[in-house]
PDB file of C-alpha atoms in Angstrom:
ATOM      1  CA  MET A   1      97.722  88.496 114.320  1.00 90.00           C
ATOM      2  CA  LEU A   2     101.248  87.895 113.021  1.00 97.00           C
ATOM      3  CA  PRO A   3     101.900  85.054 110.524  1.00 97.00           C
ATOM      4  CA  ILE A   4     104.884  83.390 112.203  1.00 97.00           C
ATOM      5  CA  THR A   5     105.618  79.765 113.066  1.00 96.00           C
ATOM      6  CA  ILE A   6     107.915  78.192 115.649  1.00 96.00           C
ATOM      7  CA  VAL A   7     109.777  75.736 113.427  1.00 94.00           C
ATOM      8  CA  GLY A   8     112.276  74.490 115.984  1.00 94.00           C
ATOM      9  CA  LEU A   9     112.550  74.041 119.750  1.00 96.00           C
ATOM     10  CA  GLY A  10     115.543  72.858 121.748  1.00 97.00           C
ATOM     11  CA  SER A  11     116.663  72.661 125.346  1.00 98.00           C
ATOM     12  CA  TYR A  12     119.704  71.905 127.461  1.00 98.00           C
ATOM     13  CA  LEU A  13     119.765  70.636 131.042  1.00 98.00           C
ATOM     14  CA  PRO A  14     122.954  70.404 133.099  1.00 97.00           C
ATOM     15  CA  ALA A  15     123.830  66.859 134.070  1.00 96.00           C
ATOM     16  CA  ARG A  16     123.916  67.524 137.807  1.00 97.00           C
ATOM     17  CA  VAL A  17     120.601  66.636 139.468  1.00 97.00           C
ATOM     18  CA  VAL A  18     120.059  68.198 142.901  1.00 97.00           C
ATOM     19  CA  ALA A  19     117.302  66.615 144.974  1.00 98.00           C
ATOM     20  CA  SER A  20     115.380  68.661 147.485  1.00 97.00           C
ATOM     21  CA  ALA A  21     116.625  66.336 150.221  1.00 97.00           C
ATOM     22  CA  GLU A  22     120.200  67.440 149.451  1.00 97.00           C
ATOM     23  CA  LEU A  23     119.299  71.110 149.804  1.00 96.00           C
ATOM     24  CA  GLU A  24     117.344  70.462 152.987  1.00 97.00           C
ATOM     25  CA  VAL A  25     120.482  69.006 154.584  1.00 97.00           C
ATOM     26  CA  ALA A  26     122.644  71.878 153.325  1.00 95.00           C
ATOM     27  CA  LEU A  27     120.218  74.560 154.531  1.00 95.00           C
ATOM     28  CA  GLY A  28     119.200  72.896 157.775  1.00 95.00           C
ATOM     29  CA  LEU A  29     115.580  72.372 156.745  1.00 96.00           C
ATOM     30  CA  PRO A  30     113.229  69.612 157.929  1.00 96.00           C
ATOM     31  CA  PRO A  31     112.930  66.592 155.611  1.00 96.00           C
ATOM     32  CA  GLY A  32     110.266  67.156 152.964  1.00 96.00           C
ATOM     33  CA  TRP A  33     110.084  70.904 153.578  1.00 96.00           C
ATOM     34  CA  ALA A  34     111.302  72.024 150.140  1.00 95.00           C
ATOM     35  CA  GLU A  35     108.902  69.969 148.038  1.00 94.00           C
ATOM     36  CA  GLN A  36     105.987  70.700 150.341  1.00 93.00           C
ATOM     37  CA  THR A  37     106.677  74.452 150.237  1.00 93.00           C
ATOM     38  CA  THR A  38     107.728  74.995 146.612  1.00 93.00           C
ATOM     39  CA  GLY A  39     106.509  71.905 144.761  1.00 94.00           C
ATOM     40  CA  VAL A  40     110.050  71.145 143.535  1.00 96.00           C
ATOM     41  CA  ARG A  41     111.367  67.595 143.999  1.00 97.00           C
ATOM     42  CA  GLU A  42     114.603  68.056 142.032  1.00 98.00           C
ATOM     43  CA  ARG A  43     116.323  70.581 139.823  1.00 97.00           C
ATOM     44  CA  ARG A  44     119.480  70.876 137.693  1.00 97.00           C
ATOM     45  CA  TYR A  45     122.549  72.891 138.652  1.00 97.00           C
ATOM     46  CA  ALA A  46     125.228  73.951 136.193  1.00 97.00           C
ATOM     47  CA  ALA A  47     128.657  72.555 136.983  1.00 94.00           C
ATOM     48  CA  GLY A  48     131.236  74.306 134.827  1.00 92.00           C
ATOM     49  CA  GLU A  49     128.845  75.284 132.022  1.00 96.00           C
ATOM     50  CA  THR A  50     128.531  78.880 130.867  1.00 97.00           C
ATOM     51  CA  SER A  51     125.283  80.646 130.033  1.00 97.00           C
ATOM     52  CA  ALA A  52     126.346  81.114 126.405  1.00 98.00           C
ATOM     53  CA  GLY A  53     127.499  77.509 126.123  1.00 98.00           C
ATOM     54  CA  MET A  54     124.203  76.177 127.460  1.00 98.00           C
ATOM     55  CA  ALA A  55     122.274  78.506 125.146  1.00 98.00           C
ATOM     56  CA  ALA A  56     124.315  77.422 122.139  1.00 97.00           C
ATOM     57  CA  GLU A  57     123.609  73.748 122.804  1.00 97.00           C
ATOM     58  CA  ALA A  58     119.880  74.437 123.081  1.00 97.00           C
ATOM     59  CA  ALA A  59     120.093  76.491 119.870  1.00 95.00           C
ATOM     60  CA  ARG A  60     121.840  73.676 117.970  1.00 95.00           C
ATOM     61  CA  ARG A  61     118.974  71.358 118.841  1.00 95.00           C
ATOM     62  CA  ALA A  62     116.397  73.953 117.838  1.00 95.00           C
ATOM     63  CA  LEU A  63     118.196  74.654 114.546  1.00 91.00           C
ATOM     64  CA  ALA A  64     118.310  71.001 113.464  1.00 86.00           C
ATOM     65  CA  PRO A  65     117.734  69.856 110.751  1.00 70.00           C
ATOM     66  CA  PRO A  66     119.981  72.137 108.670  1.00 55.00           C
ATOM     67  CA  ARG A  67     117.050  73.710 106.807  1.00 49.00           C
ATOM     68  CA  ARG A  68     116.521  75.785 109.964  1.00 51.00           C
ATOM     69  CA  GLY A  69     120.159  76.840 109.914  1.00 48.00           C
ATOM     70  CA  LEU A  70     121.929  80.147 109.955  1.00 49.00           C
ATOM     71  CA  GLY A  71     121.927  80.881 106.221  1.00 56.00           C
ATOM     72  CA  GLY A  72     120.542  84.213 105.098  1.00 50.00           C
ATOM     73  CA  PRO A  73     119.909  87.377 107.112  1.00 52.00           C
ATOM     74  CA  HIS A  74     118.495  86.587 110.506  1.00 88.00           C
ATOM     75  CA  LEU A  75     118.077  87.788 114.049  1.00 95.00           C
ATOM     76  CA  SER A  76     119.408  86.328 117.308  1.00 96.00           C
ATOM     77  CA  LEU A  77     117.918  87.386 120.631  1.00 97.00           C
ATOM     78  CA  GLY A  78     119.234  86.572 124.079  1.00 98.00           C
ATOM     79  CA  ALA A  79     116.298  86.442 126.497  1.00 98.00           C
ATOM     80  CA  SER A  80     117.511  85.877 130.042  1.00 97.00           C
ATOM     81  CA  SER A  81     117.487  87.556 133.422  1.00 95.00           C
ATOM     82  CA  GLY A  82     121.206  86.987 133.987  1.00 91.00           C
ATOM     83  CA  PRO A  83     123.666  87.836 131.191  1.00 94.00           C
ATOM     84  CA  GLN A  84     126.932  85.941 131.005  1.00 95.00           C
ATOM     85  CA  GLN A  85     128.757  89.257 131.415  1.00 95.00           C
ATOM     86  CA  ALA A  86     127.891  92.936 131.373  1.00 93.00           C
ATOM     87  CA  ILE A  87     129.234  93.542 127.838  1.00 95.00           C
ATOM     88  CA  PRO A  88     128.715  92.324 125.127  1.00 97.00           C
ATOM     89  CA  CYS A  89     125.187  90.966 124.955  1.00 97.00           C
ATOM     90  CA  THR A  90     124.861  87.239 125.536  1.00 97.00           C
ATOM     91  CA  ALA A  91     123.321  86.791 122.074  1.00 97.00           C
ATOM     92  CA  ALA A  92     126.648  87.836 120.509  1.00 97.00           C
ATOM     93  CA  LEU A  93     128.491  85.315 122.682  1.00 97.00           C
ATOM     94  CA  VAL A  94     126.050  82.611 121.570  1.00 96.00           C
ATOM     95  CA  GLN A  95     126.642  83.578 117.922  1.00 95.00           C
ATOM     96  CA  ARG A  96     130.369  83.017 118.513  1.00 95.00           C
ATOM     97  CA  GLU A  97     129.735  79.686 120.278  1.00 95.00           C
ATOM     98  CA  LEU A  98     127.656  78.527 117.316  1.00 93.00           C
ATOM     99  CA  GLY A  99     130.337  79.495 114.819  1.00 92.00           C
ATOM    100  CA  ALA A 100     127.789  81.567 112.903  1.00 89.00           C
ATOM    101  CA  PRO A 101     129.254  83.588 110.001  1.00 88.00           C
ATOM    102  CA  ASP A 102     130.349  87.095 110.916  1.00 91.00           C
ATOM    103  CA  GLY A 103     127.957  89.769 109.751  1.00 90.00           C
ATOM    104  CA  ARG A 104     125.126  87.408 108.852  1.00 87.00           C
ATOM    105  CA  SER A 105     123.008  88.021 111.949  1.00 90.00           C
ATOM    106  CA  ALA A 106     122.005  90.886 114.222  1.00 96.00           C
ATOM    107  CA  CYS A 107     122.200  90.173 117.954  1.00 97.00           C
ATOM    108  CA  PHE A 108     120.747  91.826 121.018  1.00 97.00           C
ATOM    109  CA  ASP A 109     119.433  90.893 124.451  1.00 98.00           C
ATOM    110  CA  VAL A 110     116.032  91.319 126.092  1.00 97.00           C
ATOM    111  CA  ASN A 111     115.795  91.244 129.891  1.00 96.00           C
ATOM    112  CA  ALA A 112     112.373  91.157 131.483  1.00 96.00           C
ATOM    113  CA  THR A 113     113.399  88.564 134.110  1.00 95.00           C
ATOM    114  CA  CYS A 114     111.050  85.559 133.937  1.00 96.00           C
ATOM    115  CA  LEU A 115     109.150  87.058 130.974  1.00 97.00           C
ATOM    116  CA  SER A 116     112.237  87.682 128.823  1.00 98.00           C
ATOM    117  CA  PHE A 117     111.322  84.925 126.369  1.00 98.00           C
ATOM    118  CA  LEU A 118     107.782  86.222 125.856  1.00 98.00           C
ATOM    119  CA  PHE A 119     108.941  89.793 125.194  1.00 98.00           C
ATOM    120  CA  ALA A 120     111.625  88.494 122.811  1.00 98.00           C
ATOM    121  CA  LEU A 121     109.073  86.311 121.018  1.00 98.00           C
ATOM    122  CA  GLN A 122     106.729  89.254 120.520  1.00 98.00           C
ATOM    123  CA  SER A 123     109.594  91.478 119.285  1.00 97.00           C
ATOM    124  CA  ALA A 124     111.002  88.894 116.898  1.00 97.00           C
ATOM    125  CA  ALA A 125     107.542  88.013 115.575  1.00 98.00           C
ATOM    126  CA  HIS A 126     106.912  91.592 114.508  1.00 97.00           C
ATOM    127  CA  MET A 127     110.245  91.789 112.671  1.00 97.00           C
ATOM    128  CA  VAL A 128     109.920  88.407 110.975  1.00 96.00           C
ATOM    129  CA  ALA A 129     106.300  89.008 109.974  1.00 96.00           C
ATOM    130  CA  ALA A 130     107.315  92.371 108.494  1.00 95.00           C
ATOM    131  CA  GLY A 131     110.044  90.728 106.414  1.00 94.00           C
ATOM    132  CA  ALA A 132     112.953  92.481 108.131  1.00 94.00           C
ATOM    133  CA  TYR A 133     114.444  89.068 108.945  1.00 94.00           C
ATOM    134  CA  SER A 134     113.706  85.659 107.463  1.00 92.00           C
ATOM    135  CA  CYS A 135     114.572  83.668 110.570  1.00 93.00           C
ATOM    136  CA  ALA A 136     114.904  84.521 114.256  1.00 95.00           C
ATOM    137  CA  LEU A 137     116.609  82.539 116.997  1.00 96.00           C
ATOM    138  CA  ILE A 138     115.608  83.192 120.611  1.00 97.00           C
ATOM    139  CA  VAL A 139     117.715  81.702 123.415  1.00 98.00           C
ATOM    140  CA  SER A 140     117.062  81.772 127.153  1.00 98.00           C
ATOM    141  CA  SER A 141     119.796  80.479 129.444  1.00 98.00           C
ATOM    142  CA  GLU A 142     119.845  80.773 133.209  1.00 98.00           C
ATOM    143  CA  ILE A 143     122.403  79.907 135.879  1.00 96.00           C
ATOM    144  CA  GLY A 144     120.862  81.189 139.079  1.00 90.00           C
ATOM    145  CA  THR A 145     122.989  79.183 141.500  1.00 84.00           C
ATOM    146  CA  HIS A 146     125.350  82.057 142.292  1.00 84.00           C
ATOM    147  CA  SER A 147     122.474  84.255 143.461  1.00 87.00           C
ATOM    148  CA  ARG A 148     120.834  81.706 145.778  1.00 87.00           C
ATOM    149  CA  ASN A 149     120.113  83.216 149.169  1.00 90.00           C
ATOM    150  CA  PRO A 150     120.453  80.676 152.012  1.00 90.00           C
ATOM    151  CA  ALA A 151     118.725  83.122 154.355  1.00 90.00           C
ATOM    152  CA  GLU A 152     115.529  82.743 152.273  1.00 92.00           C
ATOM    153  CA  PRO A 153     115.025  78.974 151.936  1.00 93.00           C
ATOM    154  CA  GLU A 154     111.884  79.206 149.784  1.00 92.00           C
ATOM    155  CA  GLY A 155     113.814  80.976 147.038  1.00 90.00           C
ATOM    156  CA  ALA A 156     116.984  78.972 147.631  1.00 93.00           C
ATOM    157  CA  THR A 157     115.155  75.684 146.979  1.00 95.00           C
ATOM    158  CA  LEU A 158     112.906  76.917 144.177  1.00 94.00           C
ATOM    159  CA  PHE A 159     115.244  77.604 141.266  1.00 95.00           C
ATOM    160  CA  GLY A 160     117.014  75.415 138.744  1.00 96.00           C
ATOM    161  CA  ASP A 161     119.397  75.963 135.827  1.00 97.00           C
ATOM    162  CA  ALA A 162     118.499  75.329 132.182  1.00 98.00           C
ATOM    163  CA  ALA A 163     118.593  76.711 128.650  1.00 98.00           C
ATOM    164  CA  ALA A 164     116.023  76.617 125.860  1.00 98.00           C
ATOM    165  CA  ALA A 165     115.750  77.981 122.341  1.00 97.00           C
ATOM    166  CA  ALA A 166     113.152  78.601 119.669  1.00 96.00           C
ATOM    167  CA  VAL A 167     113.449  79.316 115.947  1.00 95.00           C
ATOM    168  CA  ILE A 168     110.707  81.286 114.215  1.00 95.00           C
ATOM    169  CA  THR A 169     110.065  82.002 110.544  1.00 95.00           C
ATOM    170  CA  ARG A 170     107.257  83.614 108.582  1.00 95.00           C
ATOM    171  CA  THR A 171     104.358  81.196 108.072  1.00 95.00           C
ATOM    172  CA  PRO A 172     104.010  79.983 104.460  1.00 92.00           C
ATOM    173  CA  GLN A 173     100.780  80.819 102.653  1.00 91.00           C
ATOM    174  CA  GLY A 174      97.977  78.448 103.575  1.00 89.00           C
ATOM    175  CA  GLU A 175      99.539  77.132 106.795  1.00 91.00           C
ATOM    176  CA  PRO A 176      98.076  77.842 110.246  1.00 90.00           C
ATOM    177  CA  GLY A 177     100.979  79.215 112.328  1.00 94.00           C
ATOM    178  CA  ALA A 178     100.432  82.632 113.915  1.00 97.00           C
ATOM    179  CA  LEU A 179     101.068  84.761 116.950  1.00 98.00           C
ATOM    180  CA  GLN A 180      97.425  85.493 117.662  1.00 97.00           C
ATOM    181  CA  CYS A 181      97.732  87.918 120.567  1.00 97.00           C
ATOM    182  CA  ALA A 182     100.341  89.238 123.004  1.00 98.00           C
ATOM    183  CA  LYS A 183      99.553  91.254 126.109  1.00 98.00           C
ATOM    184  CA  PHE A 184     101.726  92.595 128.942  1.00 98.00           C
ATOM    185  CA  ALA A 185     100.994  94.708 132.012  1.00 96.00           C
ATOM    186  CA  THR A 186     103.322  95.940 134.755  1.00 95.00           C
ATOM    187  CA  TYR A 187     102.216  96.671 138.315  1.00 93.00           C
ATOM    188  CA  GLY A 188     105.038  98.857 139.631  1.00 90.00           C
ATOM    189  CA  SER A 189     103.696  98.702 143.177  1.00 90.00           C
ATOM    190  CA  GLY A 190     105.203  95.207 143.275  1.00 89.00           C
ATOM    191  CA  ALA A 191     108.671  96.213 142.055  1.00 88.00           C
ATOM    192  CA  GLY A 192     110.187  95.666 145.492  1.00 90.00           C
ATOM    193  CA  LEU A 193     108.821  92.151 145.940  1.00 90.00           C
ATOM    194  CA  THR A 194     111.630  90.512 143.940  1.00 89.00           C
ATOM    195  CA  SER A 195     115.111  91.966 143.619  1.00 90.00           C
ATOM    196  CA  ILE A 196     118.844  91.569 143.303  1.00 88.00           C
ATOM    197  CA  LEU A 197     120.148  94.944 144.444  1.00 89.00           C
ATOM    198  CA  GLY A 198     123.732  94.580 143.255  1.00 91.00           C
ATOM    199  CA  GLY A 199     125.246  94.500 139.795  1.00 90.00           C
ATOM    200  CA  GLY A 200     124.000  97.856 138.515  1.00 93.00           C
ATOM    201  CA  THR A 201     124.941 101.492 138.949  1.00 92.00           C
ATOM    202  CA  LEU A 202     123.300 101.888 142.365  1.00 93.00           C
ATOM    203  CA  HIS A 203     125.347  99.136 144.016  1.00 94.00           C
ATOM    204  CA  HIS A 204     128.194  98.697 141.547  1.00 95.00           C
ATOM    205  CA  PRO A 205     130.546  95.715 141.967  1.00 92.00           C
ATOM    206  CA  ASN A 206     133.499  98.113 142.305  1.00 94.00           C
ATOM    207  CA  ASP A 207     131.835 100.145 145.057  1.00 94.00           C
ATOM    208  CA  PRO A 208     133.344  99.130 148.428  1.00 94.00           C
ATOM    209  CA  ALA A 209     129.936  99.686 150.012  1.00 95.00           C
ATOM    210  CA  THR A 210     128.420  96.877 147.906  1.00 93.00           C
ATOM    211  CA  THR A 211     128.034  93.766 150.055  1.00 94.00           C
ATOM    212  CA  PRO A 212     127.678  90.102 149.045  1.00 91.00           C
ATOM    213  CA  GLU A 213     124.122  90.203 150.391  1.00 91.00           C
ATOM    214  CA  MET A 214     123.206  92.739 147.693  1.00 90.00           C
ATOM    215  CA  ASN A 215     124.156  90.177 145.030  1.00 90.00           C
ATOM    216  CA  ARG A 216     121.689  87.597 146.329  1.00 90.00           C
ATOM    217  CA  PHE A 217     118.107  87.053 145.249  1.00 88.00           C
ATOM    218  CA  HIS A 218     115.352  88.373 147.491  1.00 89.00           C
ATOM    219  CA  MET A 219     111.679  87.487 147.128  1.00 86.00           C
ATOM    220  CA  HIS A 220     108.582  88.216 149.186  1.00 87.00           C
ATOM    221  CA  GLY A 221     106.559  85.176 148.166  1.00 82.00           C
ATOM    222  CA  PRO A 222     103.303  85.922 150.020  1.00 86.00           C
ATOM    223  CA  GLY A 223     103.194  89.473 148.659  1.00 88.00           C
ATOM    224  CA  LEU A 224     103.767  88.250 145.111  1.00 87.00           C
ATOM    225  CA  LEU A 225     101.062  85.633 145.426  1.00 85.00           C
ATOM    226  CA  ARG A 226      98.554  88.177 146.744  1.00 89.00           C
ATOM    227  CA  LEU A 227      99.312  90.600 143.915  1.00 90.00           C
ATOM    228  CA  ALA A 228      99.095  87.860 141.285  1.00 86.00           C
ATOM    229  CA  ALA A 229      95.832  86.546 142.738  1.00 86.00           C
ATOM    230  CA  ARG A 230      94.331  90.039 142.522  1.00 91.00           C
ATOM    231  CA  THR A 231      95.515  90.913 139.012  1.00 92.00           C
ATOM    232  CA  LEU A 232      95.696  87.683 137.004  1.00 92.00           C
ATOM    233  CA  GLY A 233      91.940  87.228 136.611  1.00 92.00           C
ATOM    234  CA  PRO A 234      91.182  90.658 135.080  1.00 95.00           C
ATOM    235  CA  PHE A 235      94.366  90.459 132.990  1.00 96.00           C
ATOM    236  CA  LEU A 236      93.374  87.098 131.498  1.00 96.00           C
ATOM    237  CA  ASP A 237      89.823  88.267 130.845  1.00 96.00           C
ATOM    238  CA  ALA A 238      91.238  91.149 128.787  1.00 97.00           C
ATOM    239  CA  PHE A 239      93.753  88.893 127.016  1.00 97.00           C
ATOM    240  CA  PHE A 240      91.139  86.352 125.904  1.00 97.00           C
ATOM    241  CA  ALA A 241      88.802  89.126 124.776  1.00 96.00           C
ATOM    242  CA  GLU A 242      91.579  90.563 122.579  1.00 96.00           C
ATOM    243  CA  ALA A 243      92.562  87.125 121.257  1.00 96.00           C
ATOM    244  CA  GLY A 244      88.956  86.175 120.493  1.00 96.00           C
ATOM    245  CA  TRP A 245      89.419  82.849 122.274  1.00 96.00           C
ATOM    246  CA  ALA A 246      87.652  81.249 125.233  1.00 94.00           C
ATOM    247  CA  ARG A 247      89.508  79.432 127.992  1.00 94.00           C
ATOM    248  CA  GLU A 248      87.866  76.121 127.114  1.00 93.00           C
ATOM    249  CA  GLU A 249      89.114  76.397 123.514  1.00 94.00           C
ATOM    250  CA  ILE A 250      92.785  76.345 124.549  1.00 96.00           C
ATOM    251  CA  ASP A 251      94.576  73.117 123.661  1.00 97.00           C
ATOM    252  CA  LEU A 252      97.519  73.805 125.958  1.00 97.00           C
ATOM    253  CA  LEU A 253      98.401  76.397 128.572  1.00 97.00           C
ATOM    254  CA  VAL A 254     102.150  76.616 129.206  1.00 98.00           C
ATOM    255  CA  PRO A 255     102.737  78.679 132.348  1.00 96.00           C
ATOM    256  CA  HIS A 256     105.957  79.978 133.797  1.00 96.00           C
ATOM    257  CA  GLN A 257     106.767  77.393 136.464  1.00 95.00           C
ATOM    258  CA  ALA A 258     106.839  80.003 139.212  1.00 89.00           C
ATOM    259  CA  SER A 259     105.881  77.967 142.276  1.00 87.00           C
ATOM    260  CA  ARG A 260     103.371  75.382 143.407  1.00 88.00           C
ATOM    261  CA  ASN A 261     101.060  78.003 144.886  1.00 84.00           C
ATOM    262  CA  GLY A 262     101.291  80.228 141.814  1.00 83.00           C
ATOM    263  CA  LEU A 263     100.470  77.355 139.462  1.00 88.00           C
ATOM    264  CA  GLY A 264      97.572  76.367 141.696  1.00 84.00           C
ATOM    265  CA  LEU A 265      95.859  79.651 140.865  1.00 79.00           C
ATOM    266  CA  LEU A 266      95.451  78.582 137.242  1.00 79.00           C
ATOM    267  CA  THR A 267      93.071  75.743 137.944  1.00 77.00           C
ATOM    268  CA  ALA A 268      91.640  76.666 141.327  1.00 69.00           C
ATOM    269  CA  ARG A 269      90.584  80.214 140.482  1.00 78.00           C
ATOM    270  CA  LEU A 270      91.208  81.031 136.842  1.00 86.00           C
ATOM    271  CA  GLY A 271      89.111  78.418 135.086  1.00 85.00           C
ATOM    272  CA  PHE A 272      91.559  76.077 133.319  1.00 91.00           C
ATOM    273  CA  ARG A 273      91.125  72.322 133.399  1.00 91.00           C
ATOM    274  CA  PRO A 274      94.115  70.420 134.829  1.00 91.00           C
ATOM    275  CA  GLU A 275      94.592  68.534 131.542  1.00 93.00           C
ATOM    276  CA  GLN A 276      95.019  71.846 129.693  1.00 95.00           C
ATOM    277  CA  VAL A 277      98.036  72.892 131.785  1.00 95.00           C
ATOM    278  CA  PHE A 278     101.618  71.679 131.220  1.00 97.00           C
ATOM    279  CA  LEU A 279     103.690  71.352 134.395  1.00 96.00           C
ATOM    280  CA  ASN A 280     107.348  70.455 134.891  1.00 97.00           C
ATOM    281  CA  LEU A 281     108.033  72.357 138.122  1.00 97.00           C
ATOM    282  CA  ALA A 282     108.589  69.214 140.210  1.00 97.00           C
ATOM    283  CA  GLU A 283     111.485  67.995 138.018  1.00 97.00           C
ATOM    284  CA  ARG A 284     112.970  71.288 136.798  1.00 98.00           C
ATOM    285  CA  GLY A 285     112.246  73.937 139.419  1.00 96.00           C
ATOM    286  CA  ASN A 286     111.736  77.555 138.426  1.00 96.00           C
ATOM    287  CA  CYS A 287     114.261  78.134 135.618  1.00 97.00           C
ATOM    288  CA  ILE A 288     113.599  81.893 135.478  1.00 96.00           C
ATOM    289  CA  ALA A 289     113.495  83.097 131.834  1.00 97.00           C
ATOM    290  CA  ALA A 290     114.293  79.602 130.527  1.00 98.00           C
ATOM    291  CA  SER A 291     111.227  78.205 132.295  1.00 98.00           C
ATOM    292  CA  LEU A 292     108.650  79.036 129.587  1.00 98.00           C
ATOM    293  CA  PRO A 293     110.591  77.926 126.483  1.00 98.00           C
ATOM    294  CA  LEU A 294     111.841  74.827 128.339  1.00 98.00           C
ATOM    295  CA  ALA A 295     108.274  73.846 129.228  1.00 98.00           C
ATOM    296  CA  LEU A 296     107.128  74.472 125.650  1.00 98.00           C
ATOM    297  CA  ALA A 297     109.989  72.383 124.245  1.00 98.00           C
ATOM    298  CA  GLU A 298     109.253  69.527 126.640  1.00 98.00           C
ATOM    299  CA  ALA A 299     105.527  69.704 125.903  1.00 98.00           C
ATOM    300  CA  ALA A 300     106.251  69.442 122.169  1.00 97.00           C
ATOM    301  CA  ALA A 301     108.670  66.552 122.709  1.00 96.00           C
ATOM    302  CA  GLN A 302     105.968  64.703 124.686  1.00 97.00           C
ATOM    303  CA  GLY A 303     103.393  65.204 121.945  1.00 96.00           C
ATOM    304  CA  ARG A 304     101.265  67.550 124.038  1.00 96.00           C
ATOM    305  CA  VAL A 305     101.078  70.148 121.248  1.00 96.00           C
ATOM    306  CA  GLY A 306     100.709  69.826 117.484  1.00 93.00           C
ATOM    307  CA  ARG A 307     100.375  72.017 114.421  1.00 93.00           C
ATOM    308  CA  GLY A 308      97.270  74.158 114.480  1.00 95.00           C
ATOM    309  CA  ASP A 309      96.776  73.834 118.247  1.00 97.00           C
ATOM    310  CA  ARG A 310      95.870  76.887 120.303  1.00 98.00           C
ATOM    311  CA  VAL A 311      98.642  77.467 122.841  1.00 98.00           C
ATOM    312  CA  VAL A 312      98.886  80.162 125.493  1.00 98.00           C
ATOM    313  CA  LEU A 313     102.198  81.025 127.158  1.00 98.00           C
ATOM    314  CA  LEU A 314     101.585  82.792 130.456  1.00 97.00           C
ATOM    315  CA  GLY A 315     103.786  84.098 133.232  1.00 95.00           C
ATOM    316  CA  THR A 316     104.775  86.744 135.709  1.00 94.00           C
ATOM    317  CA  GLY A 317     108.097  88.483 136.159  1.00 92.00           C
ATOM    318  CA  ALA A 318     109.767  90.880 138.548  1.00 91.00           C
ATOM    319  CA  GLY A 319     108.387  94.356 138.332  1.00 86.00           C
ATOM    320  CA  MET A 320     105.693  92.911 138.763  1.00 92.00           C
ATOM    321  CA  THR A 321     104.770  92.181 135.140  1.00 95.00           C
ATOM    322  CA  ILE A 322     102.196  89.740 133.781  1.00 96.00           C
ATOM    323  CA  GLY A 323     102.504  88.525 130.210  1.00 97.00           C
ATOM    324  CA  ALA A 324     100.587  86.213 127.880  1.00 98.00           C
ATOM    325  CA  VAL A 325     101.159  85.175 124.269  1.00 98.00           C
ATOM    326  CA  GLY A 326      98.594  83.210 122.269  1.00 98.00           C
ATOM    327  CA  LEU A 327      99.919  81.057 119.445  1.00 98.00           C
ATOM    328  CA  THR A 328      98.324  79.017 116.726  1.00 97.00           C
ATOM    329  CA  PHE A 329     101.099  76.489 116.819  1.00 96.00           C
TER     330      PHE A 329
END
């Protein structure tokens, strides 16, 4: 148990709203196919924004009022699947966008695809609780449009663009905030179920053998769902045993908005009541690493979570990795 509190949440959504009907026309799909298959009615697409710019706007909202500001030594983590550029880390670019004082913060990125925010939250919590930093800013910003694969319509209609940010500090004496438990497990047998082959050393952008197809997102949805269905139950049993909580005691479950079928597992097979689960998939799509902090920020803005509530953040990421973080909010 780590005595940390999320003191600020912020998000940014691009102005452009893309309805599923628009994508169905563009991809030659039957009317209603996208929402029926993925559960997504509309999503946002960036139009001229940069990843760092979106992240900085979400961070400004999370850092308001000024008492949550950038004064004093602190830590800034970029937590996204897609960096703005290969070098430097996106967190440093966000620091520049924010106009933060030089030398007053340490910046680095964490990339665990859809679970980047959870890994960054766990990492920052340990450092803040230990007193290494007084304040940590975590930003997740995703622009997945460039990697959409029209040959795989389920993936091409599933994703949306967004940014979200969280600010954490050490919990003052006598207050309830804490990271109660964090658990992660990777099932490497599923590493080939989601991929973008290009962009690294194996299929480098400068290699003439690298094709545009290698820079597009590939996903084997049925295989992912089967693996998640087999592993999520035992994983959650172990997580709740370590946390010392029961499913019925959870005030709010905030899942990664992976897909309609994936979210259906939570209530149909894994024992959560529908009213415990926060969903925004239909209006936002799967926003990759920004999905979890965006959902948490929107849940807080809607009054679905309050101080002292028991909150579980849960998701899966490429690899395949499952992750869960339990918070006393």
